[in-house]
Amino acid sequence: MSELVPEPRQKPVVPMKPVGINTSLLGYIGIDTIIEQMRKKTMKTGFDFNIMVVGQSGLGKSTLVNTLFKSQVSRKSSGWNREEKIPKTVEIKAIGHVIEEGGVKMKLTVIDTPGFGDQINNENCWEPIEKYINEQYEKFLKEEVNIARKKRIPDTRVHCCLYFISPTGHSLRPLDLEFMKHLSKVVNIIPVIAKADTMTLEEKTEFKQRVRKELEVNGIEFYPQKEFDEDLEDKTENDKIRQESMPFAVVGSDKEYQVNGKRVLGRKTPWGIIEVENLNHCEFALLRDFVIRTHLQDLKEVTHNIHYETYRAKRLNDNGGLPPMTVETEGFLEAWILEGGGVGHAVVLFLSLGDMARRDFGRKKKKKKNKKKKK
Amino acid sequence: MSMLDGCKTTGKFPAGGCYDLFLRAPHTMAENQDHEKQYVGFATLPNQVHRKSVKKGFDFTLMVAGESGLGKSTLVNSLFLTDLYKDRKLLNAEERINQTVEIIKHTVDIEEKGVKLKLTIVDTPGFGDAVNNTECWKPITDYIDQQFEQYFRDESGLNRKNIQDNRVHCCLYFISPFGHGLRPVDVEFMKALHEKVNIVPLIAKADCLIPSEIRKLKERIREEIDKFGIKVYQFPECDSDEDEEFKQQDRELKESAPFAVIGSNTVVEAKGQRVRGRLYPWGIVEVENQAHCDFVKLRNMLIRTHMHDLKDVTCDVHYENYRAQCIQQMTSKLTQDNRIESPIPILPLPTPDTETEKLIKMKDEELRRMQEMLQKMQQQMQDQ
């Protein structure tokens, strides 16, 4: 009798990324149905997307957003005063809409910034915008740190910022550079050349080249940022977009005309009809596909995993490596100790307070002790 | 008349026959003489002026102002069919951060059908480009004032034969078509300059607007110009004895202001013809097609019909305003300083060196002597 002792197989080292291990299954298990399950879940919950538009007044921001989402979602269409008086300081106006397509619900918020770059003195006009973006991060952070936090934290963070460049045909303006330098580290910026029907093909190519070069020379990383390309596939795809198509030269319109028997969105001029979705005329279709059809989820992920984390790390560092104290946490801590909760636990919790809160808490504790003694 | 009278009284000529002829002929001769005596001949004056001006040549100074990238250089090249900006180097955004507004002059001599024009274009690169544009129009107003001052000095000086007129006759102000009307910078600029120079506002790069948008924008701009009290150049009323066609053209001109213009110096093929225009994937914009833009109206107004009026208004209104202000300032200073009153207001010269001072003293002495002589002569005449 020869027993076939199977050779002790080497225990496979579990890799960090299960790449390239293709174990053939002996039957159909159904792992791939997870995609369908995810899809069903997403359809039920819907998702939110926050897009900000920045640029001088009159560059067609509201029209473009309406064209992108094929609905009247901009500030101008929501019953705001169409008189368009230029405000004296930059205002931030957020309008939310729920749009539905193919059973999928999207809560879209368009954040408009009227007054940007319109004054005679535009110094630091990006500050209100930076402040708003950071406020949204702060809101999210506070919710995250909360002890009883909601199942789904409402996400008001800005996922994407479309920056409108004026089609001068020369180069970027100093204001454009300043804005993008300050904000490319905080939010995903997608530069867009507005009202591109004012340039011929040669002028467009030259202008785009010049803008790309200027952005590179000044170290401005617009979305999709080179450093966040995850794998080779992403890199090649994004490289092509970065070096050839961006910044997208777009034309927006919410009016339809008849061209060759089809109804198309466009602009009717005495010398021809400009078709918005015709790739020979402008790059609107590329922008739309980029933002909505291919990179929407990626925009949200980069915002959450990178920009938000950067903000969070900065805040924690400022706070001594610990999360910010909220009123609820403080109250909870007090209650815990007074009810005789384990001191050890209390210490752990205590250490998770910020410096300031610690000081205050110490004071309060002393007061309570004194009160007890007096009694 | 006296000859005939002489005939009647002396009765020298026989009646009838040749006398009849004579009686008849002097009738027309008398008419001729009458005519000759009434006809002085100064109706030919405009022709004489014309001939002299053509010999002398004309000069015209045009200023262009507006944000960079609005097509100013292209439009100037299109208007005068020249290429004034061949060697221009465009700055990039970083270089422009620290740039201030400059004033650059280009002069070109153009000749057409024997008429010479010395055209000066005053360019204002850097206007409205910075992040902080407070008072960015100051270099421009200073330049205009300097030209007025220069002319004032020349006019008050001793040698007035060859005064060079460098005053700015017209300022084309380019309004961006991307806005919803006038921007704060536009309003401030025009308010600072409307009493120093003729402002002609233009809507630049009008090929990015469809006709309804152009109409709305023009209305909006006209409203805002009224609202802010900006005095742009007004086309003069045409005389009542002009023909209907001219009056119609004049009306159209006034209704199209501000002109929506497109510039191009490249020639493209359209419908088998070669025209100046811009080639787009969706069509060709023809610069000289009145249905496409107001370029033709602007060119006609600026060069063919109103060039002289622009110069006149500059001389009669803007320059006179400047001069009046200047003299007022000076006389108030003079009374303060208690200086000798001279009949001709002389501007205080900047810092003359000793040689010039000596020269000035000599000239002053000459003047005084001449004045004394004049007074003596007047006295003599009165005594006579």
Short mmCIF file of C-alpha atoms in Angstrom, two decimals, chain B:
data_model
loop_
_atom_site.label_atom_id
_atom_site.label_comp_id
_atom_site.label_asym_id
_atom_site.label_seq_id
_atom_site.Cartn_x
_atom_site.Cartn_y
_atom_site.Cartn_z
CA MET B 1 -25.47 151.91 -66.39
CA SER B 2 -23.64 155.20 -66.53
CA MET B 3 -22.66 154.56 -70.15
CA LEU B 4 -26.24 154.11 -71.20
CA ASP B 5 -27.27 157.22 -69.33
CA GLY B 6 -24.59 159.08 -71.15
CA CYS B 7 -26.05 157.78 -74.42
CA LYS B 8 -29.51 159.00 -73.64
CA THR B 9 -28.55 162.47 -72.56
CA THR B 10 -26.14 163.21 -75.34
CA GLY B 11 -28.30 161.46 -77.96
CA LYS B 12 -25.24 160.61 -79.92
CA PHE B 13 -26.41 157.26 -81.18
CA PRO B 14 -29.07 157.10 -83.92
CA ALA B 15 -32.28 155.22 -83.13
CA GLY B 16 -33.05 151.97 -84.88
CA GLY B 17 -30.74 149.73 -86.86
CA CYS B 18 -27.58 149.07 -85.07
CA TYR B 19 -28.82 151.21 -82.26
CA ASP B 20 -31.47 148.56 -81.62
CA LEU B 21 -28.77 145.95 -81.53
CA PHE B 22 -26.83 148.17 -79.28
CA LEU B 23 -29.83 148.72 -77.11
CA ARG B 24 -30.39 145.02 -76.87
CA ALA B 25 -26.80 143.94 -76.44
CA PRO B 26 -26.05 146.26 -73.51
CA HIS B 27 -29.05 144.68 -71.79
CA THR B 28 -27.26 141.33 -71.49
CA MET B 29 -23.94 143.08 -70.99
CA ALA B 30 -25.48 145.01 -68.20
CA GLU B 31 -26.79 141.80 -66.81
CA ASN B 32 -23.34 140.33 -67.06
CA GLN B 33 -21.86 143.33 -65.40
CA ASP B 34 -24.59 143.21 -62.84
CA HIS B 35 -23.84 139.63 -62.34
CA GLU B 36 -20.13 140.32 -62.27
CA LYS B 37 -20.64 143.10 -59.80
CA GLN B 38 -22.77 140.88 -57.56
CA TYR B 39 -20.64 137.81 -58.00
CA VAL B 40 -17.69 138.11 -55.70
CA GLY B 41 -16.41 134.61 -56.12
CA PHE B 42 -15.89 133.38 -52.59
CA ALA B 43 -17.96 130.32 -53.30
CA THR B 44 -14.70 128.77 -54.42
CA LEU B 45 -13.30 129.07 -50.91
CA PRO B 46 -14.02 125.47 -49.90
CA ASN B 47 -12.14 124.31 -52.96
CA GLN B 48 -9.20 126.46 -52.06
CA VAL B 49 -9.21 125.18 -48.52
CA HIS B 50 -9.49 121.68 -49.87
CA ARG B 51 -6.52 122.14 -52.14
CA LYS B 52 -4.40 123.61 -49.36
CA SER B 53 -5.36 120.86 -46.91
CA VAL B 54 -4.62 118.17 -49.38
CA LYS B 55 -1.20 119.68 -49.85
CA LYS B 56 -0.66 119.93 -46.12
CA GLY B 57 -2.09 116.50 -45.29
CA PHE B 58 -4.24 115.55 -42.33
CA ASP B 59 -3.40 114.08 -38.98
CA PHE B 60 -5.56 112.01 -36.73
CA THR B 61 -4.86 110.49 -33.34
CA LEU B 62 -6.91 107.51 -32.30
CA MET B 63 -6.72 105.86 -28.90
CA VAL B 64 -7.83 102.29 -28.28
CA ALA B 65 -8.62 101.14 -24.76
CA GLY B 66 -10.07 98.04 -23.19
CA GLU B 67 -9.12 94.77 -21.52
CA SER B 68 -6.55 92.69 -23.29
CA GLY B 69 -7.79 89.99 -25.61
CA LEU B 70 -10.78 91.93 -26.94
CA GLY B 71 -9.42 92.21 -30.46
CA LYS B 72 -8.31 95.83 -30.38
CA SER B 73 -5.18 95.36 -32.45
CA THR B 74 -7.00 93.22 -34.98
CA LEU B 75 -9.70 95.84 -35.35
CA VAL B 76 -7.22 98.66 -35.85
CA ASN B 77 -5.45 96.62 -38.49
CA SER B 78 -8.78 95.92 -40.20
CA LEU B 79 -9.88 99.56 -40.12
CA PHE B 80 -6.78 100.93 -41.71
CA LEU B 81 -5.75 97.87 -43.69
CA THR B 82 -2.29 97.88 -42.19
CA ASP B 83 -0.32 95.64 -39.90
CA LEU B 84 0.77 97.84 -37.08
CA TYR B 85 1.40 95.09 -34.59
CA LYS B 86 3.78 92.81 -36.43
CA ASP B 87 6.47 92.68 -33.78
CA ARG B 88 4.29 92.61 -30.74
CA LYS B 89 5.13 90.15 -27.99
CA LEU B 90 2.24 88.96 -25.89
CA LEU B 91 2.94 88.62 -22.19
CA ASN B 92 1.79 85.62 -20.24
CA ALA B 93 -0.23 85.82 -17.05
CA GLU B 94 2.67 85.75 -14.64
CA GLU B 95 4.47 88.57 -16.41
CA ARG B 96 1.26 90.54 -16.37
CA ILE B 97 0.83 90.32 -12.61
CA ASN B 98 3.28 93.13 -12.03
CA GLN B 99 2.61 95.12 -15.15
CA THR B 100 1.22 98.63 -15.02
CA VAL B 101 -0.73 100.35 -17.74
CA GLU B 102 1.56 101.63 -20.49
CA ILE B 103 0.97 104.07 -23.30
CA ILE B 104 2.41 103.06 -26.64
CA LYS B 105 2.16 105.14 -29.81
CA HIS B 106 2.33 103.80 -33.34
CA THR B 107 2.48 106.29 -36.19
CA VAL B 108 1.84 105.42 -39.79
CA ASP B 109 1.52 107.56 -42.89
CA ILE B 110 -1.24 106.49 -45.20
CA GLU B 111 -1.94 107.94 -48.62
CA GLU B 112 -5.05 107.46 -50.71
CA LYS B 113 -5.88 109.26 -53.96
CA GLY B 114 -3.37 111.96 -53.26
CA VAL B 115 -4.61 112.68 -49.75
CA LYS B 116 -2.08 112.08 -47.02
CA LEU B 117 -3.07 111.02 -43.53
CA LYS B 118 -0.69 110.85 -40.62
CA LEU B 119 -2.37 108.37 -38.37
CA THR B 120 -1.29 107.89 -34.76
CA ILE B 121 -2.67 105.00 -32.77
CA VAL B 122 -2.29 105.24 -29.02
CA ASP B 123 -2.41 101.84 -27.42
CA THR B 124 -3.00 101.14 -23.73
CA PRO B 125 -1.75 97.64 -22.97
CA GLY B 126 -2.30 96.42 -19.46
CA PHE B 127 -5.56 98.25 -18.90
CA GLY B 128 -7.97 96.26 -16.75
CA ASP B 129 -5.81 93.16 -16.62
CA ALA B 130 -4.54 93.13 -13.09
CA VAL B 131 -6.23 91.63 -10.08
CA ASN B 132 -6.49 95.08 -8.56
CA ASN B 133 -7.42 97.63 -11.19
CA THR B 134 -8.02 100.63 -8.98
CA GLU B 135 -7.28 103.82 -10.90
CA CYS B 136 -5.83 101.90 -13.81
CA TRP B 137 -7.10 104.69 -16.07
CA LYS B 138 -4.85 107.27 -14.44
CA PRO B 139 -1.92 106.82 -16.86
CA ILE B 140 -4.38 107.33 -19.70
CA THR B 141 -5.94 110.52 -18.34
CA ASP B 142 -2.46 111.80 -17.57
CA TYR B 143 -1.39 111.15 -21.15
CA ILE B 144 -4.38 113.01 -22.59
CA ASP B 145 -3.80 115.95 -20.26
CA GLN B 146 -0.15 116.02 -21.25
CA GLN B 147 -1.05 116.33 -24.92
CA PHE B 148 -3.44 119.19 -24.13
CA GLU B 149 -0.78 120.90 -22.08
CA GLN B 150 1.75 120.52 -24.85
CA TYR B 151 -0.65 122.05 -27.34
CA PHE B 152 -1.51 124.85 -24.95
CA ARG B 153 2.15 125.73 -24.55
CA ASP B 154 2.73 125.63 -28.28
CA GLU B 155 -0.30 127.79 -28.90
CA SER B 156 0.82 130.37 -26.38
CA GLY B 157 4.38 130.27 -27.58
CA LEU B 158 6.12 132.56 -30.01
CA ASN B 159 6.60 130.31 -32.99
CA ARG B 160 3.20 128.98 -33.97
CA LYS B 161 3.86 128.01 -37.53
CA ASN B 162 4.44 124.34 -37.10
CA ILE B 163 2.41 123.25 -34.14
CA GLN B 164 2.21 119.50 -33.93
CA ASP B 165 -1.26 118.42 -32.93
CA ASN B 166 -0.84 115.34 -30.76
CA ARG B 167 -4.17 115.68 -29.00
CA VAL B 168 -6.23 112.54 -28.89
CA HIS B 169 -9.15 113.03 -31.27
CA CYS B 170 -11.07 109.89 -30.53
CA CYS B 171 -10.98 107.02 -28.05
CA LEU B 172 -12.45 103.68 -29.07
CA TYR B 173 -13.46 101.91 -25.88
CA PHE B 174 -13.90 98.16 -26.17
CA ILE B 175 -16.64 96.62 -24.07
CA SER B 176 -16.47 92.89 -23.46
CA PRO B 177 -19.29 90.94 -25.10
CA PHE B 178 -19.13 88.36 -22.34
CA GLY B 179 -20.69 90.53 -19.68
CA HIS B 180 -24.29 91.52 -19.15
CA GLY B 181 -23.65 95.20 -19.80
CA LEU B 182 -21.07 97.60 -18.49
CA ARG B 183 -18.65 96.36 -15.86
CA PRO B 184 -17.56 98.60 -12.96
CA VAL B 185 -14.20 99.13 -14.66
CA ASP B 186 -15.94 100.28 -17.87
CA VAL B 187 -18.11 102.76 -16.00
CA GLU B 188 -15.24 104.26 -14.05
CA PHE B 189 -13.02 104.57 -17.10
CA MET B 190 -15.64 106.31 -19.18
CA LYS B 191 -16.57 108.68 -16.37
CA ALA B 192 -12.94 109.65 -15.95
CA LEU B 193 -12.50 110.35 -19.64
CA HIS B 194 -15.76 111.57 -21.08
CA GLU B 195 -14.86 115.21 -20.58
CA LYS B 196 -11.40 114.92 -21.99
CA VAL B 197 -11.84 112.96 -25.17
CA ASN B 198 -14.51 111.76 -27.59
CA ILE B 199 -15.45 108.28 -26.41
CA VAL B 200 -16.89 105.87 -28.94
CA PRO B 201 -17.93 102.68 -27.13
CA LEU B 202 -17.76 99.45 -29.11
CA ILE B 203 -18.89 95.91 -28.40
CA ALA B 204 -15.87 93.77 -29.19
CA LYS B 205 -15.75 90.24 -30.66
CA ALA B 206 -19.39 90.44 -31.60
CA ASP B 207 -19.27 87.10 -33.39
CA CYS B 208 -19.90 85.29 -30.13
CA LEU B 209 -23.35 86.84 -29.85
CA ILE B 210 -26.51 85.99 -31.74
CA PRO B 211 -28.60 88.92 -33.07
CA SER B 212 -31.10 88.91 -30.20
CA GLU B 213 -28.26 88.97 -27.67
CA ILE B 214 -26.61 91.87 -29.48
CA ARG B 215 -29.86 93.84 -29.36
CA LYS B 216 -30.31 93.19 -25.67
CA LEU B 217 -26.73 94.07 -24.87
CA LYS B 218 -26.88 97.32 -26.86
CA GLU B 219 -30.06 98.35 -25.07
CA ARG B 220 -28.56 97.50 -21.74
CA ILE B 221 -25.40 99.47 -22.45
CA ARG B 222 -27.36 102.49 -23.68
CA GLU B 223 -29.47 102.42 -20.52
CA GLU B 224 -26.43 102.20 -18.30
CA ILE B 225 -24.65 105.00 -20.14
CA ASP B 226 -27.69 107.19 -19.47
CA LYS B 227 -27.97 106.01 -15.91
CA PHE B 228 -24.38 106.84 -15.03
CA GLY B 229 -24.42 110.12 -16.92
CA ILE B 230 -21.60 109.21 -19.27
CA LYS B 231 -21.21 111.61 -22.16
CA VAL B 232 -20.14 109.56 -25.11
CA TYR B 233 -19.49 111.10 -28.53
CA GLN B 234 -22.79 112.23 -30.07
CA PHE B 235 -23.16 112.19 -33.81
CA PRO B 236 -24.10 115.69 -34.94
CA GLU B 237 -27.59 116.30 -36.28
CA CYS B 238 -27.68 116.34 -40.04
CA ASP B 239 -28.89 119.51 -41.72
CA SER B 240 -32.49 119.72 -42.77
CA ASP B 241 -31.56 120.26 -46.38
CA GLU B 242 -29.77 116.93 -46.76
CA ASP B 243 -31.44 114.31 -48.91
CA GLU B 244 -33.58 111.54 -47.48
CA GLU B 245 -31.04 108.82 -48.09
CA PHE B 246 -28.43 110.63 -46.05
CA LYS B 247 -30.88 111.27 -43.26
CA GLN B 248 -31.89 107.61 -43.25
CA GLN B 249 -28.26 106.55 -43.01
CA ASP B 250 -27.71 109.00 -40.21
CA ARG B 251 -30.68 107.63 -38.30
CA GLU B 252 -29.46 104.06 -38.71
CA LEU B 253 -26.06 105.10 -37.47
CA LYS B 254 -27.45 106.63 -34.33
CA GLU B 255 -29.64 103.64 -33.62
CA SER B 256 -26.79 101.18 -33.94
CA ALA B 257 -24.65 102.73 -31.26
CA PRO B 258 -22.73 101.18 -29.56
CA PHE B 259 -21.37 99.38 -32.63
CA ALA B 260 -20.92 95.62 -32.38
CA VAL B 261 -17.71 94.95 -34.29
CA ILE B 262 -15.60 92.09 -35.49
CA GLY B 263 -12.10 92.48 -36.84
CA SER B 264 -10.09 90.35 -39.18
CA ASN B 265 -7.15 90.77 -41.43
CA THR B 266 -7.26 87.30 -42.94
CA VAL B 267 -8.97 86.63 -46.23
CA VAL B 268 -11.23 83.61 -46.58
CA GLU B 269 -13.25 82.19 -49.43
CA ALA B 270 -16.98 82.61 -49.12
CA LYS B 271 -19.46 81.82 -51.90
CA GLY B 272 -16.70 81.94 -54.46
CA GLN B 273 -15.61 85.37 -53.32
CA ARG B 274 -12.60 86.30 -51.31
CA VAL B 275 -13.66 88.31 -48.29
CA ARG B 276 -12.08 89.44 -45.07
CA GLY B 277 -13.49 87.29 -42.33
CA ARG B 278 -13.21 84.49 -39.83
CA LEU B 279 -13.61 80.85 -40.75
CA TYR B 280 -15.55 78.69 -38.30
CA PRO B 281 -16.68 75.09 -38.64
CA TRP B 282 -20.25 76.33 -38.74
CA GLY B 283 -19.88 79.17 -41.17
CA ILE B 284 -17.91 82.20 -42.22
CA VAL B 285 -18.23 85.57 -40.58
CA GLU B 286 -17.70 88.38 -43.06
CA VAL B 287 -16.30 91.52 -41.53
CA GLU B 288 -17.71 93.81 -44.20
CA ASN B 289 -21.17 92.29 -44.28
CA GLN B 290 -23.59 94.64 -42.59
CA ALA B 291 -25.83 91.78 -41.57
CA HIS B 292 -22.98 90.21 -39.64
CA CYS B 293 -21.58 93.17 -37.71
CA ASP B 294 -21.32 96.94 -37.57
CA PHE B 295 -17.75 97.17 -38.79
CA VAL B 296 -18.72 98.98 -41.97
CA LYS B 297 -20.75 101.51 -39.99
CA LEU B 298 -17.83 102.13 -37.68
CA ARG B 299 -15.39 102.56 -40.52
CA ASN B 300 -17.67 104.92 -42.39
CA MET B 301 -18.34 106.95 -39.30
CA LEU B 302 -14.78 107.15 -38.16
CA ILE B 303 -13.08 107.75 -41.47
CA ARG B 304 -15.50 108.68 -44.16
CA THR B 305 -18.00 110.97 -42.49
CA HIS B 306 -17.12 112.03 -39.01
CA MET B 307 -13.35 112.28 -38.85
CA HIS B 308 -13.40 116.01 -39.22
CA ASP B 309 -16.20 116.44 -36.73
CA LEU B 310 -14.26 114.40 -34.18
CA LYS B 311 -11.31 116.73 -34.59
CA ASP B 312 -13.56 119.76 -34.30
CA VAL B 313 -15.19 118.58 -31.13
CA THR B 314 -11.79 117.83 -29.65
CA CYS B 315 -10.60 121.36 -30.47
CA ASP B 316 -13.77 123.21 -29.63
CA VAL B 317 -15.03 121.38 -26.63
CA HIS B 318 -12.51 119.20 -24.87
CA TYR B 319 -9.48 121.35 -25.47
CA GLU B 320 -11.33 124.52 -24.60
CA ASN B 321 -12.53 122.95 -21.36
CA TYR B 322 -8.98 122.04 -20.51
CA ARG B 323 -7.72 125.48 -21.44
CA ALA B 324 -10.38 127.25 -19.39
CA GLN B 325 -9.60 125.11 -16.37
CA CYS B 326 -5.91 125.67 -16.81
CA ILE B 327 -6.23 129.44 -17.11
CA GLN B 328 -8.50 129.62 -14.09
CA GLN B 329 -5.96 127.73 -12.07
CA MET B 330 -3.19 129.94 -13.30
CA THR B 331 -4.97 133.24 -12.71
CA SER B 332 -5.80 132.22 -9.19
CA LYS B 333 -2.15 131.41 -8.71
CA LEU B 334 -1.05 134.69 -10.30
CA THR B 335 -3.17 136.84 -8.04
CA GLN B 336 -1.77 134.89 -5.13
CA ASP B 337 1.83 135.40 -6.21
CA ASN B 338 1.35 139.08 -7.12
CA ARG B 339 3.22 138.77 -10.38
CA ILE B 340 3.15 141.28 -13.24
CA GLU B 341 0.10 140.69 -15.34
CA SER B 342 1.01 139.87 -18.91
CA PRO B 343 -1.67 140.12 -21.58
CA ILE B 344 -0.96 136.64 -22.80
CA PRO B 345 -1.30 133.96 -20.13
CA ILE B 346 1.99 132.18 -20.15
CA LEU B 347 2.26 128.79 -18.49
CA PRO B 348 4.91 128.66 -15.76
CA LEU B 349 7.73 126.82 -17.42
CA PRO B 350 8.99 123.74 -15.61
CA THR B 351 12.62 124.29 -14.54
CA PRO B 352 14.45 126.37 -17.10
CA ASP B 353 18.19 126.30 -17.06
CA THR B 354 20.29 129.47 -17.08
CA GLU B 355 20.66 129.67 -20.85
CA THR B 356 16.97 129.39 -21.45
CA GLU B 357 16.40 131.85 -18.63
CA LYS B 358 18.58 134.41 -20.36
CA LEU B 359 16.75 133.83 -23.61
CA ILE B 360 13.43 134.22 -21.83
CA LYS B 361 14.58 137.48 -20.23
CA MET B 362 15.64 138.80 -23.63
CA LYS B 363 12.33 137.87 -25.16
CA ASP B 364 10.48 139.45 -22.26
CA GLU B 365 12.39 142.68 -22.85
CA GLU B 366 11.54 142.56 -26.54
CA LEU B 367 7.89 142.05 -25.72
CA ARG B 368 7.84 145.01 -23.37
CA ARG B 369 9.48 147.23 -25.94
CA MET B 370 6.97 146.14 -28.55
CA GLN B 371 4.10 146.82 -26.17
CA GLU B 372 5.43 150.33 -25.52
CA MET B 373 5.72 150.96 -29.24
CA LEU B 374 2.17 149.73 -29.77
CA GLN B 375 0.92 152.08 -27.07
CA LYS B 376 2.76 155.01 -28.64
CA MET B 377 1.27 154.20 -32.02
CA GLN B 378 -2.21 153.98 -30.55
CA GLN B 379 -1.68 157.36 -28.94
CA GLN B 380 -0.56 158.84 -32.22
CA MET B 381 -3.61 157.46 -33.99
CA GLN B 382 -5.92 158.89 -31.36
CA ASP B 383 -4.29 162.28 -31.61
CA GLN B 384 -4.75 162.34 -35.36
#
